[in-house]
Amino acid sequence: MIPGLSEKAKNKIKEIIARYPQKQAAILPVLRLVKEELGFIDHEAEKFTAALFDVHPIRVREIVTFYSMLNQSQLGKYHIQVCSNLSCSIMGAQTLIEYLSQKLGIKPGGTTKDKKFTLSTVECLGACEKAPCMMINFEYYGNLTREKIDDILNRLE
Amino acid sequence: MTEKLLTKHFGTENLFRIDVYLKLNGYQSARKAVLEMMPEEILNEVKAANLRGRGGAGFPAGVKWAFIPKDVQKPKYLCVNADEGEPGTFKDRYIMNHNPHLLLEGIIIASFCVGINTAFIYIRGEYEMVAKRLEQAIAEAYANGFLGKKVFGSDFHLEVIVHRGAGAYICGEETALLESIEGKPGNPRLKPPFPASIGLFKCPTVVNNVETLSNMPFIIAFGAEKFRRLGLQNDGGTRIFSVSGKVKEPGIYELPTGISLREIIFNHAGGIQEGKRLKAVIPGGISAPILKADEIDIHMDFDLLIEAKSMLGSAAIIVIDEDTSILDVLKIITTFYSHESCGKCSPCRIGNSWIHKIVMRIKEGKGEKDDIENIIRLASNMVGKTLCPLGDAAGMAILTIMEKFMKEIESCIEN
């Protein structure tokens, strides 16, 4: 078993695998769980998952590198993902991304030194009626302005 | 006033709870289908309703179900496409968030009709809260005996599994979605074979969009004829239009199929913000070729939009005003496609990446004389030369912008 995984997570993995008619279908949900537990998926976690599903580690690597939510390095405590797609950009997302970048002192893709924030730009989050929008961890925030961003970030511990 | 079948009860508090849904005659259609109807009868009704798929391709739902072979020993699967990755689209999020039981009812009807005992809801990874809501609704349905071993006390059994994606636009393409559920990267498959014969785990599979399935309870309750009468003869019912961009009131609007684009933008979504002029509209998600301001007197009908060299797609309307530079639109579209191309087909992988590089260079003020010609050549080389529609969509979207806004792009290069 992978080091650092809680008992609860281990049981959850068994539960997930039991849910599917074919074991291999559980690979993605298990990887998501591992990511939630450890914060990212490293080579150890890949190897562990490969062994669990009896596949070659490269198969797992393929999956991890394909899906953008399966990050391979530690992110900040708060992952700020700003939509940069069309509806949000029409409504001013680009200037907000620059503003956030300046405010946090990091470029998109970067993490602050205190590991509190990671800033990313993402494709459409499916909340275009509230453009420009962003997601912090799994919380959505819409109709953003600079003031609103200040306010949201101030409330994060 | 338009009759609403999908969003009718969205204003009801706690509609997502099964007790509230049941008070509104919830699950009556699924009960009727399972206990009182023969699968063939349901199929005929859905066929007669002329319900066309709401995900993007517009394939008639009844015909799709009829493709599933009847005499196979293998299990059959239903995969609900809740990936909703097409930029500009957010209608399925509303359905699942406000009325998850409506979707579950549609799933029961579809599964019973086709003879399916396992359904997957493939929901995009970002919709964490929505996935939780769905899981809660599913648990309630199991507890009430509407899912599980004996659905409504009958011999029919049905398991529903929420399967979450992990951030990949291409997984909204049906065969990529199947690959993803199978625990692989979401690379589209070559068709044929179609999922109806060889789909998930090599078994016959139906892939239906969330909105498509959510129409089933109405069709079973009120019949195909009434459904057809609400919209177009060859595309019955209503559609939920996702309207975003520079309109006064962005949001979802459930309206009859075939309504005019102008009416949606100006009568329903309040017109353009700050009294600005309309410049262009993308009528069906970012993959749909752009329409100019003088092209919006068009009925939102699959066939008419194809005639106008665009597409209805997911009915996501993105409104662009005079202040928005078309080069910026092109930049965003090419950034998107170069990022989301899965990389399997060379014309799409290489074409999108080069077009993006050229557009970024123009954006930096370093445009060159033959840039336009190169973009058009690269985009033309994608259309019709890739396994899945992503390459076609990218190529057509880019070519249409080049054709309709050539002067503006030229001036960006010259200046």
XYZ file of C-alpha atoms in Angstrom:
572
model
C 0.000 0.000 0.000
C 1.071 3.515 -0.698
C 2.624 5.350 2.251
C 0.555 8.146 3.687
C -2.843 6.821 2.723
C -5.335 6.793 5.589
C -7.231 3.662 6.648
C -10.408 5.374 5.555
C -8.986 5.961 2.093
C -7.862 2.351 1.832
C -11.355 1.154 2.624
C -12.797 3.659 0.227
C -10.594 2.247 -2.531
C -12.028 -1.231 -1.936
C -15.500 0.244 -1.992
C -14.871 2.034 -5.288
C -13.499 -1.088 -6.964
C -16.467 -3.149 -5.766
C -18.861 -0.636 -7.321
C -17.800 -1.281 -10.907
C -18.708 -4.228 -13.114
C -15.143 -4.128 -14.482
C -12.250 -3.424 -12.155
C -10.302 -1.246 -14.580
C -13.101 1.333 -14.607
C -12.131 2.183 -11.059
C -8.664 3.468 -12.038
C -9.707 7.081 -12.552
C -11.827 7.311 -9.375
C -8.997 5.716 -7.370
C -6.474 8.172 -8.801
C -8.806 11.018 -7.898
C -9.038 9.705 -4.364
C -5.268 9.339 -4.075
C -4.880 12.895 -5.310
C -7.379 14.155 -2.765
C -5.557 12.307 0.004
C -1.976 13.171 -0.882
C -2.482 16.427 -2.738
C -0.803 15.162 -5.898
C 0.148 11.971 -7.697
C 3.831 11.106 -7.699
C 5.632 8.125 -9.180
C 5.131 6.099 -6.004
C 1.393 6.600 -6.219
C 1.473 5.652 -9.879
C 3.304 2.438 -9.116
C 0.922 1.635 -6.302
C -2.094 2.173 -8.505
C -0.574 0.096 -11.283
C 0.016 -2.794 -8.892
C -3.490 -2.502 -7.505
C -4.987 -2.829 -10.973
C -2.389 -5.235 -12.259
C -1.323 -3.026 -15.166
C 2.064 -1.672 -16.205
C 2.972 1.633 -14.493
C 3.196 3.353 -17.884
C -0.543 2.816 -18.310
C -1.148 4.789 -15.140
C 1.368 7.454 -16.173
C -0.554 7.896 -19.417
C -3.733 8.568 -17.478
C -2.126 10.909 -14.974
C -0.542 13.047 -17.683
C -3.725 13.095 -19.779
C -6.166 14.528 -17.239
C -5.482 18.047 -16.063
C -6.969 17.532 -12.600
C -4.479 14.794 -11.745
C -1.637 17.127 -10.821
C 1.825 15.690 -10.367
C 3.202 18.208 -7.914
C 1.960 19.757 -4.707
C -0.428 22.681 -5.172
C -1.086 25.495 -2.736
C -3.710 25.155 -0.004
C -6.039 27.110 -2.224
C -6.031 26.335 -5.922
C -7.403 29.330 -7.772
C -8.537 28.387 -11.265
C -9.668 31.283 -13.394
C -11.574 30.548 -16.567
C -9.855 32.088 -19.575
C -12.286 30.834 -22.202
C -14.421 32.974 -24.459
C -17.404 34.056 -22.369
C -15.195 34.893 -19.404
C -12.604 36.677 -21.541
C -15.275 38.782 -23.226
C -16.280 39.813 -19.708
C -12.769 40.772 -18.668
C -11.128 37.591 -17.372
C -7.730 38.489 -18.813
C -7.356 41.645 -16.724
C -8.463 39.730 -13.635
C -5.858 37.054 -14.274
C -3.227 39.803 -14.519
C -4.579 41.358 -11.346
C -4.429 38.073 -9.441
C -0.986 37.404 -10.811
C 0.221 40.754 -9.524
C -1.568 40.475 -6.232
C -0.134 37.046 -5.439
C 3.241 37.691 -7.064
C 3.038 34.524 -9.171
C 2.364 33.741 -12.799
C -0.419 31.340 -13.821
C 0.891 27.867 -13.029
C 2.825 29.128 -10.010
C 2.438 28.638 -6.262
C 3.137 31.277 -3.606
C 6.190 30.716 -1.394
C 4.039 30.127 1.680
C 2.237 27.380 -0.300
C -1.073 29.110 0.314
C -2.115 29.813 -3.261
C -1.683 28.220 -6.663
C -2.928 30.225 -9.618
C -4.059 28.520 -12.834
C -5.991 29.490 -15.891
C -8.468 26.860 -17.046
C -10.800 26.195 -19.936
C -14.541 26.720 -19.541
C -15.815 25.853 -16.051
C -19.434 25.671 -17.218
C -20.568 28.776 -15.359
C -20.582 31.282 -18.226
C -23.711 33.048 -17.009
C -21.590 34.306 -14.116
C -18.608 35.313 -16.242
C -15.937 36.080 -15.383
C -15.708 33.186 -12.992
C -13.192 31.131 -11.067
C -13.040 28.102 -8.868
C -11.098 27.929 -5.594
C -10.657 24.277 -4.739
C -14.211 23.170 -5.577
C -16.035 26.391 -4.748
C -17.317 28.520 -7.656
C -17.176 32.321 -7.646
C -18.783 34.372 -10.392
C -19.365 37.918 -11.663
C -15.857 38.723 -10.491
C -14.378 42.161 -10.083
C -11.100 43.208 -8.475
C -12.948 44.208 -5.311
C -14.744 40.900 -5.177
C -11.481 38.998 -5.607
C -9.891 41.026 -2.776
C -12.834 40.215 -0.598
C -12.811 36.484 -1.399
C -9.073 36.103 -0.831
C -9.212 38.073 2.404
C -11.659 35.577 3.793
C -9.392 32.616 3.104
C -7.255 31.573 6.049
C -45.940 31.924 -22.549
C -43.887 28.942 -23.536
C -44.589 25.665 -21.854
C -41.543 24.534 -19.933
C -40.901 20.866 -19.362
C -37.413 20.844 -17.960
C -37.102 24.027 -15.949
C -40.754 24.342 -14.934
C -40.206 23.623 -11.255
C -36.757 25.163 -10.877
C -38.237 27.825 -8.627
C -39.558 25.247 -6.154
C -37.541 25.197 -2.976
C -35.555 22.011 -2.374
C -36.696 20.488 -5.656
C -33.580 18.327 -5.543
C -35.038 16.420 -2.582
C -37.058 13.353 -3.466
C -39.980 14.198 -1.146
C -40.420 17.555 -2.887
C -40.066 15.979 -6.321
C -42.605 13.270 -5.490
C -45.195 15.869 -4.488
C -44.925 17.269 -8.021
C -45.907 13.867 -9.460
C -42.255 12.889 -9.672
C -41.383 9.365 -10.789
C -44.900 8.789 -12.156
C -43.554 8.529 -15.707
C -40.821 6.075 -14.802
C -43.329 4.036 -12.794
C -45.725 4.020 -15.729
C -42.961 3.004 -18.140
C -41.689 0.150 -15.986
C -45.032 -1.200 -14.747
C -47.477 -0.460 -17.530
C -45.581 -0.215 -20.804
C -43.716 -2.616 -23.040
C -40.180 -1.563 -24.052
C -41.324 -1.504 -27.692
C -44.126 0.892 -26.809
C -41.714 3.276 -25.079
C -39.339 3.107 -28.021
C -42.112 3.941 -30.470
C -43.183 6.898 -28.365
C -39.645 8.280 -28.119
C -39.128 7.761 -31.846
C -42.403 9.519 -32.620
C -41.419 12.432 -30.376
C -38.605 13.297 -32.775
C -36.395 14.184 -29.866
C -32.967 15.040 -31.186
C -29.887 14.688 -28.983
C -29.179 17.796 -26.935
C -25.451 17.240 -26.526
C -24.429 18.636 -29.872
C -24.802 16.199 -32.728
C -28.610 16.225 -32.738
C -29.036 12.555 -33.512
C -32.630 11.336 -32.947
C -32.719 9.664 -29.519
C -35.258 6.982 -30.468
C -33.266 5.921 -33.510
C -30.139 5.687 -31.377
C -31.884 3.372 -28.916
C -33.218 1.241 -31.754
C -29.650 0.571 -32.928
C -28.981 -1.526 -29.826
C -29.115 -5.172 -30.865
C -31.833 -7.087 -29.041
C -30.573 -10.632 -29.084
C -27.119 -10.275 -27.533
C -26.081 -12.152 -24.421
C -23.675 -9.421 -23.301
C -24.744 -6.741 -20.825
C -25.794 -3.385 -22.264
C -24.868 -0.047 -20.797
C -26.198 3.473 -20.645
C -23.630 6.255 -20.385
C -25.093 9.620 -19.537
C -22.957 12.349 -20.986
C -22.753 14.983 -18.260
C -19.295 16.121 -19.277
C -20.589 19.520 -20.414
C -17.224 20.809 -21.529
C -18.301 22.727 -24.616
C -17.356 26.322 -23.803
C -20.447 28.441 -23.329
C -22.621 25.539 -22.166
C -23.984 25.287 -18.633
C -27.542 23.962 -19.006
C -26.863 20.419 -17.769
C -25.384 21.835 -14.594
C -28.722 23.553 -13.958
C -30.714 20.384 -14.587
C -28.547 18.227 -12.320
C -28.328 20.842 -9.604
C -31.974 21.843 -9.506
C -33.735 18.716 -10.627
C -31.500 15.637 -10.405
C -34.508 13.326 -10.062
C -35.812 14.389 -13.461
C -32.604 13.031 -14.972
C -32.809 9.852 -12.890
C -36.344 9.312 -14.093
C -35.150 9.676 -17.681
C -32.383 7.174 -16.955
C -34.883 4.621 -15.613
C -37.119 5.041 -18.677
C -34.232 4.730 -21.129
C -32.689 1.754 -19.344
C -35.960 -0.137 -19.085
C -36.733 0.525 -22.740
C -33.363 -0.691 -24.003
C -32.892 -3.479 -21.450
C -30.015 -1.954 -19.536
C -29.131 -2.809 -15.935
C -26.140 -0.519 -15.392
C -26.030 3.195 -16.122
C -23.048 5.488 -15.676
C -23.334 9.222 -15.320
C -20.054 10.635 -16.609
C -19.853 14.058 -15.019
C -17.051 16.516 -15.594
C -14.476 16.649 -12.816
C -15.057 20.300 -11.993
C -18.715 19.723 -11.089
C -17.861 18.434 -7.615
C -20.906 19.921 -5.906
C -23.206 18.763 -8.669
C -21.794 15.236 -8.463
C -22.499 15.207 -4.723
C -26.043 16.330 -5.345
C -26.510 13.564 -7.902
C -25.123 10.974 -5.514
C -27.516 12.122 -2.843
C -30.445 11.942 -5.275
C -29.385 8.443 -6.344
C -29.222 7.317 -2.705
C -32.762 8.648 -2.185
C -33.993 6.833 -5.281
C -32.452 3.553 -4.057
C -34.030 4.039 -0.628
C -37.434 4.499 -2.257
C -37.089 1.392 -4.392
C -36.854 3.316 -7.685
C -33.343 2.025 -8.333
C -31.608 -1.205 -7.358
C -32.848 -4.770 -7.344
C -36.593 -4.415 -7.928
C -37.375 -1.110 -9.560
C -40.922 -0.104 -8.480
C -41.322 -3.687 -7.242
C -40.895 -5.150 -10.729
C -38.315 -7.676 -11.898
C -36.319 -4.915 -13.518
C -33.050 -4.011 -11.786
C -30.929 -0.969 -12.396
C -27.693 0.305 -10.886
C -26.647 3.915 -11.428
C -23.030 4.941 -10.908
C -21.718 8.496 -10.911
C -18.354 8.506 -12.657
C -16.362 11.697 -12.386
C -14.049 12.972 -15.080
C -10.735 14.611 -14.298
C -10.417 17.569 -16.632
C -10.396 16.792 -20.355
C -12.702 18.447 -22.881
C -12.371 15.582 -25.319
C -14.126 13.211 -22.905
C -17.402 14.810 -23.981
C -16.937 13.026 -27.307
C -18.841 9.770 -26.879
C -16.106 7.274 -27.671
C -13.511 9.231 -25.663
C -16.002 9.158 -22.809
C -16.187 5.363 -23.055
C -12.392 5.096 -23.039
C -12.316 7.307 -19.972
C -14.800 5.136 -18.056
C -12.707 2.117 -19.005
C -9.816 3.683 -17.132
C -7.801 4.983 -20.056
C -6.827 8.348 -21.479
C -9.789 9.833 -23.342
C -8.676 9.168 -26.893
C -11.559 8.923 -29.370
C -12.098 5.628 -31.164
C -12.458 5.077 -34.846
C -16.129 4.756 -35.864
C -17.601 2.388 -36.954
C -18.084 0.324 -34.918
C -20.502 2.646 -33.167
C -21.092 2.412 -29.412
C -24.517 0.869 -30.076
C -22.802 -2.334 -31.201
C -19.372 -2.119 -29.541
C -19.302 0.433 -26.753
C -18.339 0.312 -23.109
C -16.325 -2.840 -22.282
C -17.051 -3.939 -25.867
C -20.774 -4.167 -25.065
C -23.724 -2.435 -26.727
C -23.938 1.049 -25.249
C -26.276 4.029 -25.430
C -24.678 7.425 -24.879
C -27.213 10.178 -24.194
C -26.860 13.755 -23.016
C -28.375 14.881 -19.677
C -30.937 17.194 -21.290
C -31.954 14.533 -23.817
C -32.789 12.044 -21.062
C -34.507 14.675 -18.937
C -37.146 15.015 -21.662
C -38.258 11.380 -21.281
C -40.590 11.831 -18.285
C -42.613 14.398 -20.250
C -42.788 12.226 -23.370
C -44.041 9.250 -21.344
C -46.535 11.339 -19.361
C -48.010 13.427 -22.159
C -47.142 11.567 -25.325
C -45.042 12.136 -28.393
C -47.575 14.280 -30.170
C -47.761 16.900 -27.473
C -43.972 16.923 -27.254
C -43.628 17.460 -30.988
C -46.182 20.248 -30.975
C -44.089 22.233 -28.494
C -41.294 22.641 -30.996
C -40.433 21.780 -34.552
C -41.983 18.769 -36.253
C -38.603 17.180 -36.909
C -37.066 18.324 -33.625
C -39.702 18.185 -30.930
C -39.899 19.832 -27.536
C -37.997 22.696 -26.040
C -34.333 23.480 -25.679
C -32.404 25.028 -22.883
C -30.297 27.778 -24.392
C -27.238 28.802 -22.389
C -26.737 32.492 -23.136
C -23.516 34.237 -22.131
C -21.216 37.057 -23.197
C -22.234 40.679 -23.530
C -25.955 40.371 -22.949
C -27.821 42.154 -20.195
C -29.229 38.978 -18.715
C -27.027 35.957 -19.268
C -28.470 32.656 -18.111
C -30.480 29.645 -19.215
C -33.664 30.023 -21.241
C -35.928 27.091 -21.980
C -37.685 27.912 -25.236
C -39.319 26.016 -28.100
C -36.939 24.473 -30.611
C -36.774 26.621 -33.719
C -37.080 30.010 -31.990
C -35.125 32.769 -33.704
C -31.655 33.655 -32.490
C -32.521 37.362 -32.520
C -35.494 36.743 -30.272
C -33.383 34.850 -27.737
C -30.729 37.555 -27.583
C -32.929 40.631 -27.658
C -36.256 39.545 -26.160
C -35.164 37.000 -23.618
C -31.593 37.843 -22.673
C -32.283 41.589 -22.639
C -30.126 42.646 -25.604
C -26.566 43.908 -25.609
C -24.995 45.443 -22.518
C -24.524 49.205 -22.251
C -26.361 49.870 -25.486
C -23.433 48.599 -27.534
C -23.781 47.104 -30.978
C -23.792 43.414 -31.670
C -20.743 42.229 -33.570
C -21.072 38.462 -33.784
C -22.679 35.419 -32.176
C -21.481 31.882 -31.664
C -24.762 29.944 -31.715
C -23.895 26.462 -30.429
C -20.835 26.415 -28.211
C -17.327 27.402 -29.219
C -17.211 24.630 -31.858
C -20.013 26.260 -33.850
C -18.825 28.559 -36.635
C -19.443 32.233 -35.879
C -22.395 34.244 -37.234
C -22.147 37.947 -38.024
C -24.585 40.454 -36.549
C -26.645 40.478 -39.739
C -27.038 36.695 -39.691
C -29.041 36.295 -36.496
C -32.500 36.215 -38.070
C -32.242 32.481 -38.126
C -34.341 29.819 -36.471
C -32.472 27.662 -34.013
C -32.982 24.463 -35.934
C -30.274 21.849 -36.531
C -30.826 21.765 -40.278
C -31.139 25.521 -40.852
C -27.944 26.201 -38.959
C -26.121 23.627 -41.038
C -27.427 25.406 -44.135
C -26.038 28.647 -42.702
C -22.680 26.825 -42.362
C -22.787 26.868 -38.593
C -24.337 24.469 -36.097
C -26.823 24.341 -33.270
C -24.519 22.117 -31.209
C -25.239 22.366 -27.507
C -27.370 25.515 -28.028
C -24.845 27.625 -26.122
C -25.060 31.179 -27.399
C -22.028 33.390 -26.888
C -22.719 37.031 -27.669
C -19.868 39.257 -28.837
C -20.214 43.043 -28.927
C -18.427 45.736 -30.942
C -15.809 46.292 -28.218
C -14.451 42.767 -28.475
C -11.561 42.286 -30.886
C -12.020 39.375 -33.251
C -8.316 38.625 -32.939
C -8.889 38.043 -29.219
C -11.742 35.685 -30.063
C -9.467 33.821 -32.451
C -6.713 33.728 -29.838
C -9.033 32.159 -27.248
C -10.451 29.623 -29.671
C -7.033 28.538 -30.899
C -5.623 28.418 -27.356
C -8.517 26.181 -26.430
C -8.168 23.771 -29.321
C -4.409 23.510 -29.160
C -4.739 22.706 -25.464
C -7.631 20.250 -25.758
C -6.601 18.309 -28.858
C -5.954 14.821 -27.502
C -3.019 14.422 -29.880
C -4.132 11.227 -31.570
C -4.608 12.634 -35.092
C -1.730 14.621 -36.561
C -3.761 17.227 -38.512
C -5.542 18.272 -35.319
C -2.549 18.059 -32.993
C -0.096 19.861 -35.257
C -2.572 22.112 -37.059
C -4.077 23.571 -33.904
C -0.726 24.083 -32.303
C 0.725 25.949 -35.328
C -2.352 28.085 -35.846
C -2.196 29.023 -32.185
C 1.471 30.020 -32.497
C 0.754 32.176 -35.535
C -2.214 33.884 -33.866
C -0.152 34.586 -30.743
C 2.549 36.147 -32.901
C -0.006 38.378 -34.634
C -1.322 39.299 -31.200
C 2.188 40.397 -30.199
C 2.239 42.735 -33.179
C 4.591 40.561 -35.210
C 2.157 39.434 -37.890
C 3.563 38.514 -41.281
C 2.155 38.815 -44.770
C 1.494 35.128 -45.367
C 0.010 34.427 -41.907
C -3.563 34.482 -43.145
C -2.818 32.096 -45.962
C -1.033 29.744 -43.566
C -3.847 29.766 -41.026
C -6.384 28.983 -43.736
C -4.230 26.208 -45.151
C -3.616 24.595 -41.752
C -7.280 24.850 -40.764
C -8.451 23.422 -44.110
C -6.122 20.490 -43.571
C -7.916 19.568 -40.343
C -11.450 19.473 -41.679
C -12.554 15.943 -42.550
C -9.167 14.468 -41.711
C -9.533 13.530 -38.058
C -11.148 10.640 -36.186
C -13.428 12.731 -34.032
C -15.330 15.982 -34.554
C -12.839 18.074 -32.566
C -10.584 18.573 -35.575
C -13.542 19.409 -37.826
C -14.966 21.826 -35.301
C -11.662 23.607 -34.781
C -11.019 23.837 -38.509
C -14.494 25.138 -39.353
C -14.608 27.608 -36.461
C -11.242 29.081 -37.447
C -11.977 29.151 -41.194
C -15.296 30.918 -40.622
C -13.687 33.637 -38.521
C -11.029 34.122 -41.202
C -13.655 34.338 -43.914
C -16.112 36.647 -42.159
C -13.623 38.926 -40.413
C -10.744 38.867 -42.895
C -10.447 42.673 -43.000
C -10.156 43.010 -39.239
C -7.517 40.273 -39.025
C -5.635 41.846 -41.940
C -5.604 45.190 -40.210
C -4.246 43.537 -37.047
C -1.365 42.169 -39.103
C -0.692 45.439 -40.931
C -0.692 47.508 -37.760
